[in-house]
């Protein structure tokens, strides 16, 4: 069974710092990996989706990379802002239309 | 934001009662999903639908049933609710089953079973 891990569980950084969030998975037979943010009491907002054939995707200050063979993905956030404070989740999609989520990294950006 | 509405947003009920949660979308997307989110477990897939009357099981389907009689509505039913089904339930949609299609989520339903 696929296991998705996100370490650390929580992270605090000062405003303006560049940071990297990590996601690892145990089974490399994935179709894609998606990064989300979740604000308290809210649903998930899709940030980036990387297909298994891709190495990275970029959107604004966000860059996500995927190394399928090693079972790792990173989400890079440039020039962090207080508005980036949220929980960040990664999820992998596997054959049979099954999805597996990590438990998230709670990010606090301190003004 | 994707046009996804979940109802009710909050519900408290007693063990043994039936409960139905509704997900309504205005995007005409083919795929719809139900997840539950619990501390320490992340989100887990309960059931999904790939078209009207077409559904399949996810990782944690026991104790849940679903129905989809229209493209826009996907219902999740707990036939006889148990305290272990206390959770936050999320609906998600995607345009198709293609691997380049992201999932988009509703704001969730917080369900408490006493």
Coordinates of N, CA and C in Angstrom, one line a residue:
Chain A
X1 N 0.8 -1.2 0.0 CA 0.0 0.0 0.0 C 0.9 1.2 0.0
X2 N 0.5 2.2 -0.8 CA 1.3 3.5 -0.9 C 1.3 4.2 0.5
X3 N 2.4 4.7 0.8 CA 2.6 5.6 2.0 C 3.2 6.9 1.6
X4 N 2.5 8.0 1.9 CA 3.0 9.3 1.6 C 3.3 10.0 2.9
X5 N 4.5 10.6 2.9 CA 5.0 11.2 4.1 C 5.5 12.6 3.9
X6 N 5.1 13.5 4.8 CA 5.6 14.9 4.6 C 6.3 15.3 5.9
X7 N 7.5 15.7 5.8 CA 8.3 16.1 6.9 C 9.0 17.4 6.6
X8 N 8.9 18.4 7.5 CA 8.4 18.3 8.9 C 6.9 18.5 8.9
X9 N 6.3 18.2 10.1 CA 4.9 18.4 10.2 C 4.5 19.9 10.3
X10 N 5.5 20.7 10.8 CA 5.3 22.1 11.0 C 6.6 22.8 10.8
X11 N 6.4 24.1 10.3 CA 7.6 24.9 9.9 C 7.3 26.3 10.1
X12 N 8.2 27.1 10.7 CA 8.0 28.5 10.9 C 9.2 29.2 10.3
X13 N 8.9 30.2 9.4 CA 10.0 30.9 8.8 C 9.7 32.4 8.8
X14 N 10.7 33.3 8.8 CA 10.5 34.7 8.7 C 10.1 35.1 7.3
X15 N 9.3 36.2 7.2 CA 8.9 36.7 5.9 C 10.1 37.0 5.0
X16 N 9.9 36.6 3.7 CA 11.0 36.9 2.7 C 11.9 35.7 2.5
X17 N 11.8 34.7 3.4 CA 12.7 33.6 3.2 C 12.2 32.6 2.1
X18 N 13.2 32.0 1.4 CA 12.8 30.9 0.5 C 12.8 29.6 1.2
X19 N 11.8 28.7 0.9 CA 11.7 27.5 1.7 C 11.3 26.3 0.8
X20 N 11.6 25.1 1.3 CA 11.3 23.9 0.6 C 10.5 23.0 1.5
X21 N 9.4 22.5 0.9 CA 8.6 21.5 1.6 C 8.8 20.1 0.9
X22 N 8.8 19.1 1.7 CA 9.1 17.8 1.2 C 8.0 16.8 1.2
X23 N 7.9 15.9 0.2 CA 6.9 14.9 0.1 C 7.6 13.6 -0.4
X24 N 7.5 12.5 0.3 CA 8.0 11.3 -0.1 C 7.0 10.2 -0.2
X25 N 7.2 9.2 -1.1 CA 6.2 8.2 -1.3 C 6.9 6.9 -1.6
X26 N 6.3 5.8 -1.2 CA 7.0 4.5 -1.1 C 6.9 3.7 -2.4
X27 N 5.8 3.9 -3.2 CA 5.6 3.2 -4.4 C 5.7 4.1 -5.6
X28 N 6.7 3.9 -6.5 CA 7.0 4.8 -7.6 C 6.0 4.7 -8.8
X29 N 5.1 3.7 -8.7 CA 4.2 3.5 -9.8 C 3.0 4.5 -9.7
X30 N 3.3 5.7 -9.9 CA 2.3 6.8 -9.8 C 2.0 7.4 -11.2
X31 N 0.8 8.0 -11.3 CA 0.5 8.7 -12.6 C 0.8 10.2 -12.5
X32 N 0.6 10.7 -11.3 CA 0.9 12.1 -11.1 C 1.0 12.4 -9.6
X33 N 1.5 13.6 -9.3 CA 1.6 14.1 -7.9 C 1.0 15.5 -7.9
X34 N 0.2 15.8 -7.0 CA -0.5 17.1 -6.9 C -0.2 17.8 -5.5
X35 N 0.1 19.1 -5.6 CA 0.3 19.8 -4.3 C -0.9 20.7 -4.1
X36 N -1.3 20.8 -2.8 CA -2.4 21.6 -2.4 C -2.1 22.5 -1.2
X37 N -2.8 23.5 -1.0 CA -2.8 24.2 0.2 C -4.2 24.1 0.9
X38 N -4.2 24.1 2.2 CA -5.4 24.1 2.9 C -5.4 25.1 4.0
X39 N -6.3 26.0 4.0 CA -6.5 27.0 5.1 C -7.4 26.5 6.1
X40 N -7.3 26.9 7.4 CA -8.1 26.4 8.5 C -9.6 26.4 8.1
X41 N -10.3 25.3 8.3 CA -11.7 25.2 8.1 C -12.2 25.3 6.7
X42 N -11.2 25.1 5.8 CA -11.5 25.2 4.3 C -11.1 23.9 3.6
X43 N -11.5 23.9 2.4 CA -11.1 22.8 1.5 C -9.7 23.0 1.0
X44 N -9.3 22.1 0.1 CA -8.0 22.1 -0.5 C -8.0 22.9 -1.8
X45 N -7.0 23.7 -2.0 CA -6.8 24.5 -3.2 C -5.6 23.9 -4.0
X46 N -5.9 23.5 -5.2 CA -4.9 22.9 -6.0 C -3.8 24.0 -6.4
X47 N -2.5 23.6 -6.2 CA -1.4 24.5 -6.5 C -0.7 24.1 -7.8
X48 N -0.3 22.9 -7.8 CA 0.5 22.4 -9.0 C 0.2 20.9 -9.1
X49 N 0.2 20.4 -10.4 CA 0.1 19.0 -10.7 C 1.3 18.6 -11.6
X50 N 2.1 17.6 -11.2 CA 3.2 17.1 -12.0 C 2.8 15.7 -12.5
X51 N 2.8 15.5 -13.8 CA 2.6 14.1 -14.3 C 3.9 13.3 -14.1
X52 N 3.7 12.0 -14.2 CA 4.9 11.1 -13.9 C 6.0 11.3 -14.9
X53 N 5.7 11.8 -16.1 CA 6.7 12.0 -17.1 C 7.4 13.3 -17.0
X54 N 7.0 14.2 -16.1 CA 7.5 15.5 -16.0 C 8.5 15.5 -14.8
X55 N 9.4 16.6 -14.8 CA 10.3 16.7 -13.7 C 9.9 17.9 -12.8
X56 N 9.3 18.9 -13.4 CA 8.9 20.0 -12.5 C 7.8 20.9 -13.2
X57 N 7.1 21.6 -12.3 CA 6.1 22.6 -12.8 C 6.3 23.9 -12.0
X58 N 6.0 25.0 -12.6 CA 6.1 26.3 -11.9 C 4.8 27.1 -12.1
X59 N 4.5 27.8 -11.0 CA 3.4 28.7 -11.0 C 3.8 29.9 -10.1
X60 N 4.1 31.0 -10.7 CA 4.4 32.2 -9.9 C 5.6 32.0 -9.0
X61 N 5.5 32.1 -7.7 CA 6.6 31.9 -6.8 C 6.7 30.4 -6.4
X62 N 5.9 29.6 -6.9 CA 6.0 28.1 -6.6 C 6.6 27.3 -7.7
X63 N 7.4 26.4 -7.2 CA 8.1 25.4 -8.1 C 8.0 24.1 -7.5
X64 N 7.4 23.1 -8.2 CA 7.4 21.7 -7.7 C 8.2 20.8 -8.6
X65 N 9.0 20.0 -7.9 CA 9.8 19.0 -8.7 C 9.4 17.6 -8.3
X66 N 9.7 16.7 -9.2 CA 9.3 15.3 -9.0 C 10.5 14.4 -9.4
X67 N 10.9 13.5 -8.5 CA 11.9 12.4 -8.8 C 11.2 11.1 -8.5
X68 N 10.6 10.6 -9.5 CA 9.7 9.4 -9.3 C 10.5 8.2 -8.9
X69 N 11.7 8.0 -9.4 CA 12.5 6.9 -9.1 C 12.9 6.8 -7.6
X70 N 13.2 8.0 -7.1 CA 13.5 8.0 -5.6 C 12.4 8.2 -4.7
X71 N 11.2 8.4 -5.3 CA 10.0 8.6 -4.5 C 9.9 9.9 -3.7
X72 N 10.3 11.0 -4.4 CA 10.4 12.3 -3.7 C 9.8 13.4 -4.6
X73 N 9.2 14.4 -3.9 CA 8.8 15.6 -4.6 C 9.1 16.8 -3.6
X74 N 9.4 17.9 -4.1 CA 9.6 19.1 -3.3 C 8.8 20.3 -3.8
X75 N 8.3 21.1 -2.9 CA 7.6 22.3 -3.3 C 8.5 23.5 -2.8
X76 N 8.9 24.3 -3.7 CA 9.8 25.4 -3.4 C 8.9 26.7 -3.4
X77 N 9.0 27.4 -2.3 CA 8.2 28.7 -2.3 C 9.3 29.8 -2.2
X78 N 9.3 30.7 -3.1 CA 10.2 31.8 -3.1 C 9.6 33.0 -2.4
X79 N 10.5 33.8 -1.7 CA 10.1 35.0 -1.1 C 8.8 34.9 -0.3
X80 N 8.8 34.1 0.7 CA 7.6 33.8 1.4 C 6.9 35.0 2.0
X81 N 5.6 34.9 2.1 CA 4.8 36.0 2.6 C 3.8 35.5 3.7
X82 N 3.4 36.4 4.6 CA 2.4 35.9 5.6 C 1.2 35.2 5.0
X83 N 0.8 35.6 3.9 CA -0.4 35.0 3.2 C -0.1 33.6 2.8
X84 N 1.1 33.1 2.8 CA 1.5 31.8 2.4 C 1.2 30.8 3.6
X85 N 0.9 31.4 4.8 CA 0.7 30.5 5.9 C -0.5 29.6 5.7
X86 N -0.3 28.3 5.8 CA -1.4 27.4 5.5 C -0.8 26.0 5.7
X87 N -1.6 25.0 5.6 CA -1.1 23.6 5.5 C -0.9 23.2 4.1
X88 N 0.2 22.6 3.8 CA 0.5 22.2 2.4 C 0.5 20.6 2.3
X89 N -0.3 20.1 1.4 CA -0.5 18.7 1.3 C -0.1 18.2 -0.1
X90 N 0.5 17.0 -0.2 CA 0.8 16.4 -1.4 C 0.0 15.1 -1.6
X91 N -0.3 14.8 -2.8 CA -1.1 13.6 -3.1 C -0.6 12.9 -4.3
X92 N -0.6 11.6 -4.3 CA -0.2 10.9 -5.5 C -1.4 10.1 -6.1
X93 N -1.4 9.9 -7.4 CA -2.5 9.2 -8.0 C -1.8 7.9 -8.5
X94 N -2.6 6.8 -8.3 CA -2.1 5.5 -8.7 C -3.1 4.8 -9.6
X95 N -2.7 3.7 -10.3 CA -3.6 2.9 -11.1 C -4.9 2.5 -10.4
X96 N -6.0 2.5 -11.1 CA -7.3 2.2 -10.4 C -7.9 3.4 -9.8
X97 N -7.4 4.6 -10.3 CA -8.0 5.8 -9.8 C -8.0 6.0 -8.3
X98 N -6.9 5.5 -7.7 CA -6.7 5.7 -6.3 C -5.8 6.8 -6.0
X99 N -6.1 7.5 -4.9 CA -5.3 8.7 -4.5 C -4.8 8.5 -3.1
X100 N -3.6 8.9 -2.8 CA -3.0 8.8 -1.5 C -2.4 10.2 -1.1
X101 N -2.8 10.6 0.1 CA -2.4 11.9 0.6 C -1.4 11.8 1.7
X102 N -0.5 12.8 1.8 CA 0.3 13.0 3.0 C -0.5 13.7 4.1
X103 N 0.0 13.8 5.3 CA -0.7 14.5 6.4 C -0.4 15.9 6.4
X104 N 0.5 16.4 5.6 CA 0.7 17.9 5.4 C 1.8 18.4 6.3
X105 N 2.3 19.6 5.8 CA 3.2 20.5 6.6 C 2.5 21.8 6.8
X106 N 2.4 22.1 8.1 CA 1.8 23.4 8.5 C 2.8 24.5 8.5
X107 N 2.7 25.4 7.6 CA 3.6 26.5 7.4 C 3.1 27.8 8.1
X108 N 4.0 28.4 8.8 CA 3.7 29.8 9.4 C 4.8 30.7 8.9
X109 N 4.4 31.8 8.3 CA 5.4 32.8 7.8 C 5.2 34.0 8.7
X110 N 6.3 34.3 9.4 CA 6.2 35.4 10.5 C 6.6 36.7 9.9
X111 N 5.7 37.7 10.1 CA 6.0 39.0 9.5 C 7.2 39.7 10.1
Chain B
X1 N -12.7 29.9 -8.1 CA -12.9 28.6 -7.4 C -13.8 27.8 -8.2
X2 N -13.6 26.5 -8.2 CA -14.5 25.5 -8.8 C -15.8 25.6 -8.1
X3 N -16.9 25.4 -8.9 CA -18.2 25.5 -8.4 C -18.7 24.2 -7.7
X4 N -18.2 24.1 -6.5 CA -18.6 22.9 -5.7 C -19.2 23.3 -4.4
X5 N -20.4 22.8 -4.2 CA -21.1 23.1 -2.9 C -21.4 21.8 -2.2
X6 N -21.0 21.8 -0.9 CA -21.3 20.6 -0.1 C -22.4 21.0 1.0
X7 N -23.3 20.1 1.2 CA -24.3 20.4 2.2 C -24.7 19.1 2.9
X8 N -25.0 19.2 4.3 CA -24.8 20.5 5.0 C -23.4 20.8 5.3
X9 N -23.0 21.9 5.8 CA -21.6 22.2 6.2 C -21.3 21.6 7.6
X10 N -22.3 21.5 8.4 CA -22.1 20.9 9.7 C -23.3 20.1 10.1
X11 N -23.0 18.9 10.7 CA -24.1 18.1 11.2 C -23.7 17.3 12.4
X12 N -24.6 17.3 13.4 CA -24.4 16.5 14.6 C -25.6 15.5 14.6
X13 N -25.3 14.2 14.8 CA -26.3 13.2 14.8 C -26.0 12.1 15.8
X14 N -26.9 11.1 15.9 CA -26.6 10.1 16.9 C -26.3 8.8 16.2
X15 N -25.5 8.0 17.0 CA -25.2 6.6 16.5 C -26.4 5.9 16.0
X16 N -26.3 5.2 14.9 CA -27.4 4.4 14.4 C -28.3 5.1 13.4
X17 N -28.2 6.4 13.3 CA -29.1 7.1 12.4 C -28.5 7.1 11.0
X18 N -29.3 7.2 10.0 CA -28.8 7.4 8.6 C -28.4 8.8 8.4
X19 N -27.4 9.0 7.6 CA -26.9 10.4 7.2 C -26.6 10.4 5.7
X20 N -27.0 11.5 5.1 CA -26.7 11.7 3.7 C -26.1 13.0 3.5
X21 N -24.9 13.0 2.9 CA -24.2 14.3 2.5 C -24.3 14.5 1.0
X22 N -24.4 15.7 0.6 CA -24.6 16.0 -0.8 C -23.4 16.9 -1.3
X23 N -23.0 16.6 -2.5 CA -22.0 17.4 -3.2 C -22.7 17.8 -4.6
X24 N -22.7 19.1 -4.8 CA -23.3 19.6 -6.0 C -22.2 20.4 -6.8
X25 N -22.1 20.1 -8.1 CA -21.1 20.9 -8.9 C -21.8 21.5 -10.1
X26 N -21.2 22.7 -10.5 CA -21.7 23.4 -11.6 C -20.8 23.4 -12.8
X27 N -19.7 22.5 -12.7 CA -18.7 22.5 -13.7 C -18.9 21.5 -14.8
X28 N -19.9 20.6 -14.7 CA -20.1 19.6 -15.6 C -18.9 18.6 -15.7
X29 N -18.2 18.4 -14.6 CA -17.1 17.5 -14.6 C -17.6 16.1 -14.5
X30 N -16.9 15.2 -15.1 CA -17.3 13.8 -15.2 C -17.0 13.0 -13.9
X31 N -15.8 13.3 -13.3 CA -15.4 12.6 -12.1 C -15.7 13.3 -10.8
X32 N -16.2 12.6 -9.8 CA -16.5 13.2 -8.5 C -16.0 12.2 -7.5
X33 N -15.6 12.7 -6.3 CA -14.9 11.9 -5.3 C -15.4 12.3 -3.9
X34 N -15.4 11.3 -3.0 CA -15.7 11.6 -1.6 C -14.5 11.2 -0.8
X35 N -14.0 12.1 0.1 CA -12.9 11.8 1.0 C -13.3 12.1 2.4
X36 N -12.6 11.5 3.4 CA -12.7 11.9 4.7 C -11.3 12.3 5.2
X37 N -11.3 13.3 6.1 CA -10.0 13.8 6.6 C -10.0 13.7 8.2
X38 N -9.0 12.9 8.7 CA -8.9 12.7 10.1 C -7.5 13.0 10.5
X39 N -7.4 13.5 11.8 CA -6.0 13.8 12.3 C -5.1 12.6 12.2
X40 N -3.9 12.8 11.7 CA -2.9 11.7 11.6 C -3.1 10.8 10.5
X41 N -4.2 10.9 9.7 CA -4.4 10.0 8.5 C -4.4 10.8 7.2
X42 N -4.4 12.1 7.2 CA -4.6 12.7 5.9 C -5.9 12.4 5.3
X43 N -6.1 12.8 4.1 CA -7.3 12.5 3.4 C -7.3 11.1 2.8
X44 N -8.4 10.4 3.0 CA -8.6 9.0 2.4 C -9.8 8.9 1.6
X45 N -9.6 8.3 0.4 CA -10.7 8.2 -0.6 C -11.7 7.1 -0.1
X46 N -13.0 7.5 -0.2 CA -14.1 6.7 0.2 C -14.7 6.0 -1.0
X47 N -15.2 6.8 -1.9 CA -15.8 6.3 -3.2 C -15.6 7.4 -4.2
X48 N -15.7 7.0 -5.5 CA -15.6 7.9 -6.5 C -16.6 7.6 -7.6
X49 N -16.9 8.5 -8.5 CA -17.8 8.3 -9.6 C -17.2 8.8 -10.9
X50 N -17.3 8.0 -11.9 CA -16.8 8.4 -13.2 C -17.9 8.6 -14.3
X51 N -19.1 8.8 -13.8 CA -20.2 9.1 -14.6 C -21.5 8.8 -13.9
X52 N -22.6 9.2 -14.6 CA -23.9 9.0 -14.0 C -24.1 7.4 -13.8
X53 N -24.4 7.1 -12.6 CA -24.7 5.7 -12.2 C -23.4 4.8 -12.2
X54 N -22.2 5.4 -12.4 CA -21.0 4.7 -12.4 C -20.1 5.1 -11.2
X55 N -20.0 4.1 -10.3 CA -19.2 4.4 -9.1 C -18.2 3.3 -8.8
X56 N -17.3 3.6 -7.9 CA -16.3 2.5 -7.5 C -15.8 2.9 -6.1
X57 N -15.2 1.9 -5.5 CA -14.7 2.0 -4.1 C -13.4 2.6 -4.0
X58 N -13.2 3.3 -2.9 CA -11.8 3.8 -2.5 C -11.2 3.0 -1.4
X59 N -10.3 3.6 -0.8 CA -9.5 2.9 0.3 C -10.3 2.5 1.5
X60 N -11.3 3.4 1.9 CA -12.1 3.2 3.1 C -13.6 3.2 2.9
X61 N -14.1 2.3 2.0 CA -15.5 2.3 1.6 C -16.4 1.6 2.5
X62 N -15.9 0.8 3.5 CA -16.8 0.1 4.3 C -17.7 1.0 5.2
X63 N -19.0 0.8 5.2 CA -19.9 1.6 6.0 C -20.5 2.8 5.2
X64 N -20.1 2.9 4.0 CA -20.5 4.0 3.1 C -21.1 3.5 1.8
X65 N -22.1 4.2 1.3 CA -22.6 4.0 0.0 C -22.8 5.3 -0.7
X66 N -22.8 5.3 -2.1 CA -22.9 6.5 -2.8 C -23.9 6.3 -4.0
X67 N -24.3 7.5 -4.5 CA -25.2 7.4 -5.6 C -25.0 8.7 -6.5
X68 N -25.1 8.5 -7.8 CA -25.0 9.6 -8.7 C -26.1 9.4 -9.8
X69 N -27.2 10.1 -9.6 CA -28.3 10.0 -10.6 C -28.2 11.2 -11.6
X70 N -27.4 12.2 -11.3 CA -27.3 13.3 -12.3 C -25.8 13.7 -12.3
X71 N -25.3 14.3 -13.4 CA -23.9 14.7 -13.5 C -23.5 15.6 -12.3
X72 N -24.4 16.5 -11.9 CA -24.0 17.5 -11.0 C -24.1 17.1 -9.5
X73 N -24.7 16.0 -9.2 CA -24.9 15.6 -7.8 C -24.3 14.2 -7.4
X74 N -23.6 14.2 -6.3 CA -23.0 13.0 -5.8 C -23.3 12.9 -4.4
X75 N -24.0 11.8 -4.0 CA -24.5 11.7 -2.6 C -23.7 10.6 -1.9
X76 N -23.3 10.9 -0.6 CA -22.6 10.0 0.2 C -23.6 9.6 1.4
X77 N -23.9 8.3 1.6 CA -24.8 7.9 2.6 C -24.1 7.0 3.6
X78 N -24.3 7.3 4.9 CA -23.9 6.4 6.0 C -25.2 5.8 6.5
X79 N -25.4 4.5 6.2 CA -26.7 3.8 6.4 C -27.0 3.8 7.9
X80 N -26.0 3.6 8.7 CA -26.2 3.5 10.2 C -24.9 4.1 10.8
X81 N -25.0 5.4 11.1 CA -23.7 6.1 11.5 C -23.1 5.5 12.8
X82 N -21.8 5.5 12.8 CA -21.1 5.1 14.0 C -20.1 6.2 14.4
X83 N -19.7 6.2 15.7 CA -18.8 7.2 16.2 C -17.5 7.3 15.4
X84 N -17.0 6.2 14.8 CA -15.8 6.1 14.1 C -15.9 6.9 12.7
X85 N -17.1 7.2 12.4 CA -17.4 8.0 11.1 C -17.4 9.5 11.4
X86 N -17.2 9.9 12.6 CA -17.0 11.3 12.9 C -15.8 11.8 12.2
X87 N -15.9 12.8 11.3 CA -14.8 13.2 10.5 C -15.2 14.5 9.7
X88 N -14.3 15.0 9.0 CA -14.6 16.1 8.0 C -14.6 15.4 6.6
X89 N -15.7 15.6 5.9 CA -15.9 14.9 4.6 C -15.7 16.0 3.5
X90 N -14.9 15.6 2.5 CA -14.7 16.5 1.4 C -15.1 15.9 0.1
X91 N -15.7 16.7 -0.8 CA -16.0 16.3 -2.1 C -15.0 16.9 -3.0
X92 N -14.6 16.2 -4.1 CA -13.7 16.7 -5.1 C -14.2 16.4 -6.5
X93 N -13.8 17.1 -7.5 CA -14.2 16.9 -8.8 C -13.0 17.0 -9.7
X94 N -13.0 16.3 -10.9 CA -12.0 16.5 -11.9 C -12.7 16.3 -13.3
X95 N -12.2 17.0 -14.3 CA -12.9 17.1 -15.5 C -13.0 15.8 -16.2
X96 N -11.9 15.0 -16.1 CA -11.9 13.7 -16.7 C -11.0 12.8 -15.9
X97 N -10.8 11.6 -16.4 CA -9.9 10.7 -15.7 C -8.5 10.8 -16.2
X98 N -8.2 11.7 -17.1 CA -6.8 11.8 -17.6 C -5.9 12.3 -16.5
X99 N -4.7 11.8 -16.6 CA -3.7 12.1 -15.5 C -3.2 13.5 -15.5
X100 N -3.6 14.3 -16.5 CA -3.2 15.7 -16.4 C -4.3 16.6 -15.8
X101 N -5.4 16.0 -15.3 CA -6.5 16.7 -14.7 C -6.4 16.8 -13.2
X102 N -6.3 18.0 -12.7 CA -6.2 18.1 -11.2 C -7.6 17.9 -10.6
X103 N -7.5 17.6 -9.3 CA -8.8 17.6 -8.5 C -9.0 18.9 -7.8
X104 N -10.3 19.3 -7.7 CA -10.7 20.5 -7.1 C -11.7 20.2 -6.0
X105 N -11.5 20.8 -4.8 CA -12.2 20.4 -3.6 C -13.3 21.4 -3.2
X106 N -14.4 20.9 -2.6 CA -15.3 21.7 -1.8 C -14.8 22.1 -0.5
X107 N -15.6 22.8 0.3 CA -15.2 23.3 1.6 C -15.4 22.4 2.7
X108 N -16.0 21.2 2.5 CA -16.1 20.2 3.5 C -17.4 20.2 4.3
X109 N -17.7 19.1 4.9 CA -18.8 18.9 5.8 C -18.2 18.3 7.1
X110 N -18.4 19.0 8.2 CA -18.0 18.5 9.5 C -19.1 17.7 10.1
X111 N -18.9 16.4 10.3 CA -19.9 15.5 10.8 C -19.5 14.9 12.1
X112 N -20.4 15.1 13.1 CA -20.1 14.6 14.5 C -21.2 13.6 14.8
X113 N -20.8 12.4 15.2 CA -21.7 11.3 15.6 C -21.5 11.0 17.0
X114 N -22.6 11.2 17.8 CA -22.5 11.1 19.2 C -23.0 9.7 19.7

